[in-house]
Amino acid sequence: MSIGLTHYLLLAAMLFAIGMFGVLSKRNIIAVLMGIELMLNAVNINLVAFNRFMPVHDLTGQLMALFAIVVGVAEVAIGIALAFRIYRDRNTINVDELNRMKG
Amino acid sequence: MFNEFALEHAWLIPLLPAISFVIIGMVTRSYGKLSAAIAVSMSTISFLLAVGVTLAVVAGNITVDAPFVQKLSWFHIGSVNISMGVLIDPLTAMMLMVVTTVSMLVQIYSCGYMEGDPGYGRFFAFLSLFAGSMLGLVLAVNFLQMYFFWELVGLCSYLLIGFYYYKISAREAAKKAFMTTRVGDFGLLLGILLLQLTFGTLDFMELQQLVPIYVMHGGAGFLTIIALLLFVGPIGKSGQFPLHVWLPDAMEGPTPVSALIHAATMVVAGVYLVGRAFFLFSQLPAVMTVIAWLGGFTAIFAASIAITQRPIKRILAYSTISQLGYMMLALGVGSLTSSFFHLMTHAFFKAMLFLSAGAVMHAMAEEADIFKMGGLRKKMPVTFAAMTIGVLAISGIPPFAGFFSKDEILAAAAQVSPALYILATITAFMTAFYMARLLFVAFMGQPANQEAYDHAHEVGWFMRVPLIVLSVLSVVSGIWAHMAGFDDWVRFGVPAHEGMNLMIAGTSTLLAVIALALAWKVYVAKSWNADALAEKWGVLYQLSFHKFYIDEIYAALIKFFVDGIAKVLYWIDVHIVDGIVNALGGLVRAVSEMLSPAENGQVQSYAGVYLFGVIVLLAYGVYYASKLMAMLGGAF
Amino acid sequence: MSELASLVVFCLLAVVILGTALGVVLSNNLVHSALLMTACFIGVGIMYITLEADFLGAVEFMTYSGGVAVLIVMGVMLTHKGEGVPSNPFNGRKIWAAALSGTFIAVMGLVSTFVTSSSQGGFVSEDTVGDLADMMLNSYILPFEIAAVLLLAALLGAIILAKGDEES
């Protein structure tokens, strides 16, 4: 059995699901950020795998993954800064306590 | 020259007062004297034009059979064309004369009467609009135009009766007048709509051609209903029983308004409508009988109330109702001529009586009860003279105006129905009695209130001149019109040339004199004690004094029905309408209470819900793709 | 690479990536999570290389395993609440989250049955750096510039957020 697109996609889906689980179930805002990073990487794996196995004629998939990495990094920077700021202002990074949106 | 001009420009007659209303209402309202000057000058021009029109009608070939018509298209709805314009025949000309004369004189009188009132300008604005509306009504070429102005007249009466809007009684009276006449207007409107449906036109001249043909071919059945509905309008407007109740209350307005309403404008609109549509009514004997008997009943009914009333204006109000009943009676027996003759003479002497009453009340610091006056003869000779002439005129003593018109009515009634004749004669007798009572109690004898008496004074020239003019008219208009051939002029169909029926004239005159003498005996010579008489006729006196409890009966009926319906509606409102609304509200509330825990402010749970949605969509996509694949046979 | 070798490599990488990722989300200690995440990213980077994307693998090592991990460790340290408190606890929705994730994997598994699994095809570049640079500076110059602006904005935003208001 040779390794093909399906295997990579399944792997990416699992990684995505794990990240999603983290995002939904962790209390610490930094852990949530980590979950998001995992999900982003899962998507990138998809992109690269498609580029490798689908009939295309250039490196668009990899380029796309590159841009996604750039955006992901920017997002992490902002996310950490936000977490830091929230911690300073409210002395907590527990997402459960950050419920000012409660209607 | 002027006559021709007036005839061609007859539309100016109602327009000028309307313009004066606009000017006063929008610009000069706060300048009382200026407003009065505008109103009076406009109505004077109107009066002159009306004179011109009348002369043109007399001189020209304009008769009731060949009227002068000017029309402009007003609007089209589908196949319905409605015009607006002027229709001038002797009937119109006479009405124009009466309305412009009386309204002009009333406006002049008001200059003095309303002196110092804060609503001086407003008053003249309303008076102008009132006169303009009535003149428009008189000139109407079709029922719709007439209805339009008819409603305007109703509106103006509302405004003027409620002129002292800060008085609760005035507000109530204004509402009562408006709503009572509205009952009649509703019938009138229904009648007009049915006319349009039946004939496809509302134009008087066209209907005049169509109605006899219709009656000849189709009989009178349906037309009788239409005519009765139309007649409901005049019942309300002209204060016929049982919709007369607003008229006595209309006294809450300033006295000049009473004069205008009772003499020239509002109430005669009903009589005029019946006269204008006489081609319709005269074809329907059943309706004519109803009109005649209703008029006769109203006449004697109102007269029997007037006998016991004490406020001066209320006596005059019931006398107006009674006289309007007379006019309706005359129309009902088919004598358009005598009805309009009486309308004219009545307009003059009733306007004068009201203006005199206003003068008296003005002098007596708004005291209305005649038994608190007394002896005013010496203090107010001009008013006394005017009042005397008015009383003699309305009582039908020759040669005053009322004698001629009343006798024509009596003669016409006698020809049709002896019962109506007797009814009318008794009414004439009662009329003479209560008018004499008013005159004697207020002006003869000793002052009942010395302080007010000392204060009393003759009125100023603004008020005196109209009184004098109207007195002259009250004396001469009857005999002059009688001599000048009013019968030929204002008529329906062939003129009824009748010499004076000496028998009838003699009887009524004799009765009037007896009534006057009786009143003298009771109220001046005091041979009989009035209170003892009242005691003796206890039940009747109470009935009359309380106006046969009509108002109370209406109040009870309205209370019963309105309260009953209101209770039912209240129940429906509380239990069904509110129930539905509350149920809806409760449903929304319950649903939102179910959903509100979802709104917990936890970003992660929001994200969870969102992702759940994504997964559901994804699952649906999978399902759809599998179906698609099954359809395409596996190739993907 | 032979098929067997690639299978073995893939399986190994899959075990590493998924295992470390599970460690990230299941660990109760935030520092452990951060370290495991770095390991996970290294696995992903190696996987890129096996997918003939050597430049992307290098980028992954540098940005994620390097930059992002350091950033996150710094964040962990800056917001540390002290010993004795579990630094990375679960909230009350653990079961729901697990169910959702499981459902997601199931659905995606269904999706993958539609995809014909090809182990060949695609575009293999001899010089990924050169080709990517060529594309980035020709056809995709605009997104490239926008990415630069985005990074600048993120930089400024992060500084402003972290620095806080001027004390007056």
mmCIF file of C-alpha atoms in Angstrom, chain A residues 2 10 26 29 38 45-46 72 80:
data_model
loop_
_atom_site.group_PDB
_atom_site.id
_atom_site.type_symbol
_atom_site.label_atom_id
_atom_site.label_comp_id
_atom_site.label_asym_id
_atom_site.label_seq_id
_atom_site.Cartn_x
_atom_site.Cartn_y
_atom_site.Cartn_z
ATOM 1 C CA SER A 2 1.483 3.271 -1.045
ATOM 2 C CA LEU A 10 -6.892 12.021 7.163
ATOM 3 C CA LYS A 26 -9.113 24.495 27.439
ATOM 4 C CA ILE A 29 -6.297 31.438 26.709
ATOM 5 C CA LEU A 38 -2.522 23.129 15.504
ATOM 6 C CA ILE A 45 -0.543 20.041 5.548
ATOM 7 C CA ASN A 46 -3.629 19.813 3.361
ATOM 8 C CA GLY A 72 -0.737 32.541 11.371
ATOM 9 C CA ILE A 80 -0.206 36.644 22.724
#
